[in-house]
Amino acid sequence: MNPTSQDETRVDDLAEVFRVMGDANRLRILVLVLDRLRPVGEIAAATGLSQSLVSHNLGRLRASRLVRAERRGKQVFYVAADQHVRTVLRDMLEHIGEVDRPGPPLGRA
Amino acid sequence: MNPTSQDETRVDDLAEVFRVMGDANRLRILVLVLDRLRPVGEIAAATGLSQSLVSHNLGRLRASRLVRAERRGKQVFYVAADQHVRTVLRDMLEHIGEVDRPGPPLGRA
DNA sequence: CATTCATGTGAACAATTGTTCATATAACAT
DNA sequence: ATGTTATATGAACAATTGTTCACATGAATG
């Protein structure tokens, strides 16, 4: 039960996933494909980022399995990989939304 | 409803939180204080990191409100700030654990 | 096949970030 | 007040990372 074998690897992998999410551009991209399948070009247009940068970032997101790709003809569509991704984003938004005092906005987020 | 005012700020803040979690050392620290109040010295000992580095990292974690501090005499104890933090870690571990094949646990998500 | 459209990728550079070292602050004890 | 223990912080440097540019790949169409 040496703590420096499997758990450590897990922590490293986990850190890697968060690191990928820890960039505003990638996060915007992730939000765009959160519940909708979108082609790369549309993502580039919607974010105002260069096609190259979007592609690089999608590559990172895909490498961490945060999104998955699906080719249809010339275009490649991306979408959030699973429910966990959506849940995590929702949870973190709630986390951020919390102030020290009670009394959150009361309307839906 | 201009998308470049409040939502963008939110995304930036969100990215910041993930960026803080996107470092293996900070993540280890976060796990250590996940459900237990621990003094800085103990965290340094448990992780093998220098006191200074632990302190810097706890500062970042605290700045993102991922942990909160509580002083007791000379020592300062840290603990995960709220339930969202625990939930997010759990969700992401599940995310990582997933293989490409289908066949999820079949219980409710 | 050559061309066009959509996306991917390597290399280089700029910018950000982690880590250390030295020192500061804070609480307690003598 | 001085000393000791515990934690925090600023500055400097090393390492990592984001972004661009030029070009490669892949799929459709004439």
Short mmCIF file of C-alpha atoms (C1' of nucleotides) in Angstrom, two decimals:
data_model
loop_
_atom_site.label_atom_id
_atom_site.label_comp_id
_atom_site.label_asym_id
_atom_site.label_seq_id
_atom_site.Cartn_x
_atom_site.Cartn_y
_atom_site.Cartn_z
CA MET A 1 0.00 0.00 0.00
CA ASN A 2 2.82 2.32 -0.87
CA PRO A 3 1.27 5.75 -1.54
CA THR A 4 3.76 6.40 -4.34
CA SER A 5 2.46 4.08 -6.99
CA GLN A 6 -1.12 4.14 -8.16
CA ASP A 7 -2.63 6.96 -6.14
CA GLU A 8 0.13 9.31 -7.15
CA THR A 9 -0.44 8.52 -10.79
CA ARG A 10 -4.09 9.22 -10.28
CA VAL A 11 -3.37 12.59 -8.76
CA ASP A 12 -1.12 13.44 -11.67
CA ASP A 13 -3.78 12.48 -14.17
CA LEU A 14 -6.36 14.42 -12.25
CA ALA A 15 -4.14 17.48 -12.18
CA GLU A 16 -3.66 17.17 -15.90
CA VAL A 17 -7.41 17.25 -16.50
CA PHE A 18 -7.86 20.31 -14.32
CA ARG A 19 -4.92 22.00 -15.98
CA VAL A 20 -6.63 21.53 -19.31
CA MET A 21 -9.78 23.13 -17.93
CA GLY A 22 -7.75 25.88 -16.34
CA ASP A 23 -7.56 28.02 -19.44
CA ALA A 24 -10.28 30.48 -20.29
CA ASN A 25 -10.20 29.77 -24.02
CA ARG A 26 -10.49 26.03 -23.56
CA LEU A 27 -13.22 26.53 -21.02
CA ARG A 28 -15.22 28.68 -23.42
CA ILE A 29 -14.81 25.99 -26.03
CA LEU A 30 -15.90 23.36 -23.55
CA VAL A 31 -18.98 25.35 -22.64
CA LEU A 32 -19.86 25.73 -26.32
CA VAL A 33 -19.88 21.98 -26.85
CA LEU A 34 -21.38 21.19 -23.49
CA ASP A 35 -24.70 19.94 -24.75
CA ARG A 36 -24.49 20.41 -28.48
CA LEU A 37 -22.40 18.83 -31.19
CA ARG A 38 -20.44 21.59 -32.97
CA PRO A 39 -17.99 21.72 -35.86
CA VAL A 40 -14.58 23.30 -35.34
CA GLY A 41 -15.27 26.20 -37.65
CA GLU A 42 -18.34 27.21 -35.74
CA ILE A 43 -16.39 27.12 -32.50
CA ALA A 44 -13.70 29.31 -33.96
CA ALA A 45 -16.31 31.79 -35.19
CA ALA A 46 -18.20 31.81 -31.92
CA THR A 47 -15.11 32.36 -29.80
CA GLY A 48 -13.21 34.63 -32.13
CA LEU A 49 -10.15 32.42 -31.78
CA SER A 50 -8.02 31.37 -34.72
CA GLN A 51 -8.81 28.02 -36.27
CA SER A 52 -5.36 26.79 -35.37
CA LEU A 53 -5.69 27.69 -31.74
CA VAL A 54 -9.11 26.12 -31.52
CA SER A 55 -7.75 22.95 -33.03
CA HIS A 56 -4.81 22.83 -30.63
CA ASN A 57 -7.11 23.37 -27.71
CA LEU A 58 -9.63 20.81 -28.88
CA GLY A 59 -6.72 18.42 -29.14
CA ARG A 60 -5.89 18.98 -25.49
CA LEU A 61 -9.51 18.65 -24.46
CA ARG A 62 -9.75 15.45 -26.43
CA ALA A 63 -6.53 14.07 -24.99
CA SER A 64 -8.05 14.40 -21.53
CA ARG A 65 -11.25 12.87 -22.82
CA LEU A 66 -13.19 15.96 -21.86
CA VAL A 67 -14.67 16.08 -25.34
CA ARG A 68 -15.02 13.55 -28.09
CA ALA A 69 -14.86 14.06 -31.82
CA GLU A 70 -17.03 12.81 -34.61
CA ARG A 71 -16.28 13.31 -38.26
CA ARG A 72 -19.04 14.06 -40.76
CA GLY A 73 -17.64 14.62 -44.19
CA LYS A 74 -15.05 17.36 -44.10
CA GLN A 75 -16.15 18.68 -40.79
CA VAL A 76 -15.33 17.38 -37.35
CA PHE A 77 -17.91 17.84 -34.65
CA TYR A 78 -17.08 18.03 -30.99
CA VAL A 79 -19.17 17.52 -27.90
CA ALA A 80 -18.55 17.18 -24.17
CA ALA A 81 -17.54 13.62 -23.42
CA ASP A 82 -19.81 12.70 -20.56
CA GLN A 83 -22.08 13.78 -17.79
CA HIS A 84 -19.24 14.24 -15.29
CA VAL A 85 -17.90 17.14 -17.30
CA ARG A 86 -21.24 18.89 -17.17
CA THR A 87 -21.63 18.16 -13.48
CA VAL A 88 -18.20 19.46 -12.62
CA LEU A 89 -18.79 22.71 -14.45
CA ARG A 90 -22.12 23.18 -12.77
CA ASP A 91 -20.66 22.46 -9.34
CA MET A 92 -17.80 24.84 -9.80
CA LEU A 93 -20.08 27.59 -10.98
CA GLU A 94 -22.05 27.12 -7.81
CA HIS A 95 -18.83 27.19 -5.82
CA ILE A 96 -17.87 30.48 -7.40
CA GLY A 97 -21.32 31.88 -6.97
CA GLU A 98 -21.14 31.40 -3.25
CA VAL A 99 -20.39 34.37 -1.13
CA ASP A 100 -19.41 34.08 2.47
CA ARG A 101 -22.70 35.45 3.62
CA PRO A 102 -25.75 33.30 2.96
CA GLY A 103 -28.40 34.59 0.55
CA PRO A 104 -27.47 33.49 -3.01
CA PRO A 105 -29.36 35.15 -5.95
CA LEU A 106 -32.33 32.91 -5.36
CA GLY A 107 -33.22 32.75 -9.06
CA ARG A 108 -31.79 29.84 -10.97
CA ALA A 109 -28.06 30.17 -11.82
CA MET B 1 -27.52 40.29 -22.75
CA ASN B 2 -24.14 41.02 -24.22
CA PRO B 3 -22.06 37.87 -23.84
CA THR B 4 -18.94 39.92 -23.11
CA SER B 5 -19.71 41.25 -19.70
CA GLN B 6 -20.75 39.02 -16.86
CA ASP B 7 -20.56 35.58 -18.43
CA GLU B 8 -17.04 36.19 -19.63
CA THR B 9 -15.94 37.22 -16.17
CA ARG B 10 -17.49 34.05 -14.85
CA VAL B 11 -15.58 31.94 -17.31
CA ASP B 12 -12.37 33.68 -16.33
CA ASP B 13 -13.01 33.06 -12.65
CA LEU B 14 -13.89 29.49 -13.36
CA ALA B 15 -10.71 28.99 -15.33
CA GLU B 16 -8.75 30.45 -12.47
CA VAL B 17 -10.20 27.92 -10.04
CA PHE B 18 -9.39 25.02 -12.34
CA ARG B 19 -5.91 26.37 -12.94
CA VAL B 20 -5.33 26.31 -9.21
CA MET B 21 -6.45 22.69 -9.10
CA GLY B 22 -4.36 21.89 -12.12
CA ASP B 23 -1.16 21.38 -10.22
CA ALA B 24 -0.28 18.01 -8.71
CA ASN B 25 1.19 19.48 -5.54
CA ARG B 26 -1.81 21.64 -4.84
CA LEU B 27 -4.10 18.77 -5.61
CA ARG B 28 -2.32 16.52 -3.14
CA ILE B 29 -2.64 19.25 -0.55
CA LEU B 30 -6.30 19.64 -1.35
CA VAL B 31 -6.89 15.92 -0.97
CA LEU B 32 -5.12 15.96 2.39
CA VAL B 33 -7.48 18.58 3.76
CA LEU B 34 -10.52 17.23 1.99
CA ASP B 35 -12.35 16.05 5.06
CA ARG B 36 -9.97 16.81 7.86
CA LEU B 37 -8.64 20.00 9.37
CA ARG B 38 -4.83 19.96 9.14
CA PRO B 39 -2.04 22.30 10.18
CA VAL B 40 0.44 23.51 7.59
CA GLY B 41 3.36 21.66 9.13
CA GLU B 42 1.57 18.36 8.91
CA ILE B 43 0.76 18.98 5.26
CA ALA B 44 4.38 19.76 4.53
CA ALA B 45 5.49 16.60 6.30
CA ALA B 46 2.88 14.44 4.60
CA THR B 47 3.68 15.72 1.12
CA GLY B 48 7.42 16.12 1.48
CA LEU B 49 7.14 19.66 0.13
CA SER B 50 8.95 22.60 1.67
CA GLN B 51 7.06 24.70 4.19
CA SER B 52 7.38 27.69 1.93
CA LEU B 53 5.94 25.92 -1.07
CA VAL B 54 3.08 24.51 0.93
CA SER B 55 2.30 27.95 2.23
CA HIS B 56 2.38 29.51 -1.22
CA ASN B 57 0.12 26.81 -2.54
CA LEU B 58 -2.29 27.04 0.35
CA GLY B 59 -2.42 30.74 -0.37
CA ARG B 60 -3.53 30.05 -3.92
CA LEU B 61 -6.06 27.48 -2.79
CA ARG B 62 -7.39 29.93 -0.27
CA ALA B 63 -7.54 32.77 -2.79
CA SER B 64 -9.86 30.62 -4.89
CA ARG B 65 -11.81 29.73 -1.79
CA LEU B 66 -11.09 26.05 -2.31
CA VAL B 67 -9.90 25.82 1.27
CA ARG B 68 -10.40 27.94 4.32
CA ALA B 69 -7.98 28.63 7.15
CA GLU B 70 -8.48 28.65 10.86
CA ARG B 71 -5.86 29.72 13.33
CA ARG B 72 -5.36 27.90 16.61
CA GLY B 73 -2.50 29.34 18.55
CA LYS B 74 0.61 29.33 16.45
CA GLN B 75 -0.71 26.85 13.99
CA VAL B 76 -3.03 27.45 11.10
CA PHE B 77 -5.36 24.67 10.12
CA TYR B 78 -6.75 24.24 6.65
CA VAL B 79 -9.72 22.34 5.33
CA ALA B 80 -11.61 22.06 2.07
CA ALA B 81 -14.01 24.97 1.80
CA ASP B 82 -17.25 23.29 0.86
CA GLN B 83 -19.04 20.28 -0.48
CA HIS B 84 -18.63 21.33 -4.10
CA VAL B 85 -14.91 20.83 -3.88
CA ARG B 86 -15.36 17.28 -2.68
CA THR B 87 -18.00 16.58 -5.31
CA VAL B 88 -15.87 17.90 -8.12
CA LEU B 89 -12.91 15.78 -7.12
CA ARG B 90 -15.08 12.71 -6.88
CA ASP B 91 -16.67 13.37 -10.28
CA MET B 92 -13.37 13.90 -11.97
CA LEU B 93 -11.92 10.75 -10.49
CA GLU B 94 -14.89 8.89 -11.95
CA HIS B 95 -14.32 10.63 -15.25
CA ILE B 96 -10.73 9.47 -15.31
CA GLY B 97 -11.70 5.97 -14.27
CA GLU B 98 -13.95 5.57 -17.26
CA VAL B 99 -12.88 3.52 -20.20
CA ASP B 100 -14.17 3.95 -23.72
CA ARG B 101 -16.50 0.97 -23.65
CA PRO B 102 -20.07 1.64 -22.53
CA GLY B 103 -21.50 -0.16 -19.52
CA PRO B 104 -21.80 2.48 -16.80
CA PRO B 105 -22.66 1.27 -13.29
CA LEU B 106 -26.32 1.24 -14.22
CA GLY B 107 -27.35 2.89 -10.98
CA ARG B 108 -28.54 6.46 -11.27
CA ALA B 109 -25.93 8.93 -12.55
"C1'" DC C 1 -5.60 14.26 -60.64
"C1'" DA C 2 -5.77 19.09 -59.14
"C1'" DT C 3 -8.39 22.08 -56.37
"C1'" DT C 4 -10.92 23.60 -52.59
"C1'" DC C 5 -12.58 23.41 -47.94
"C1'" DA C 6 -12.05 21.89 -43.07
"C1'" DT C 7 -9.05 20.52 -39.66
"C1'" DG C 8 -4.58 18.97 -37.58
"C1'" DT C 9 0.33 19.62 -36.21
"C1'" DG C 10 5.47 20.97 -35.48
"C1'" DA C 11 8.51 24.50 -34.32
"C1'" DA C 12 9.56 28.93 -32.46
"C1'" DC C 13 8.65 32.65 -29.47
"C1'" DA C 14 6.18 35.16 -25.85
"C1'" DA C 15 3.97 34.90 -21.62
"C1'" DT C 16 2.78 32.70 -17.46
"C1'" DT C 17 3.79 29.87 -13.59
"C1'" DG C 18 6.22 26.92 -10.08
"C1'" DT C 19 9.96 26.74 -6.88
"C1'" DT C 20 13.56 28.34 -3.95
"C1'" DC C 21 15.84 31.42 -0.83
"C1'" DA C 22 15.84 34.93 2.32
"C1'" DT C 23 13.22 37.39 5.32
"C1'" DA C 24 8.81 39.03 7.52
"C1'" DT C 25 4.94 38.38 10.68
"C1'" DA C 26 2.47 36.21 14.49
"C1'" DA C 27 1.84 33.69 18.74
"C1'" DC C 28 3.61 32.00 22.69
"C1'" DA C 29 7.27 31.16 26.43
"C1'" DT C 30 11.04 32.49 29.44
"C1'" DA D 1 12.43 42.27 25.70
"C1'" DT D 2 14.54 38.03 23.65
"C1'" DG D 3 14.07 33.64 21.80
"C1'" DT D 4 11.58 30.00 19.61
"C1'" DT D 5 8.15 27.86 16.80
"C1'" DA D 6 4.77 28.13 12.99
"C1'" DT D 7 3.36 30.29 8.93
"C1'" DA D 8 3.42 33.91 5.24
"C1'" DT D 9 5.44 36.64 1.56
"C1'" DG D 10 8.52 39.14 -2.02
"C1'" DA D 11 11.87 38.71 -5.45
"C1'" DA D 12 14.52 36.08 -8.63
"C1'" DC D 13 15.11 32.25 -11.55
"C1'" DA D 14 13.84 27.93 -13.87
"C1'" DA D 15 10.37 25.49 -16.11
"C1'" DT D 16 6.10 25.09 -18.35
"C1'" DT D 17 2.56 26.71 -21.31
"C1'" DG D 18 -0.16 29.50 -24.73
"C1'" DT D 19 -0.16 31.44 -29.27
"C1'" DT D 20 1.17 32.18 -33.90
"C1'" DC D 21 2.86 30.92 -38.38
"C1'" DA D 22 3.70 27.88 -41.94
"C1'" DC D 23 2.57 23.72 -43.64
"C1'" DA D 24 0.55 18.84 -43.53
"C1'" DT D 25 -3.46 15.81 -43.84
"C1'" DG D 26 -8.06 14.34 -45.22
"C1'" DA D 27 -12.43 14.56 -47.58
"C1'" DA D 28 -15.24 16.13 -51.21
"C1'" DT D 29 -15.89 17.94 -56.05
"C1'" DG D 30 -14.90 19.13 -60.95
#
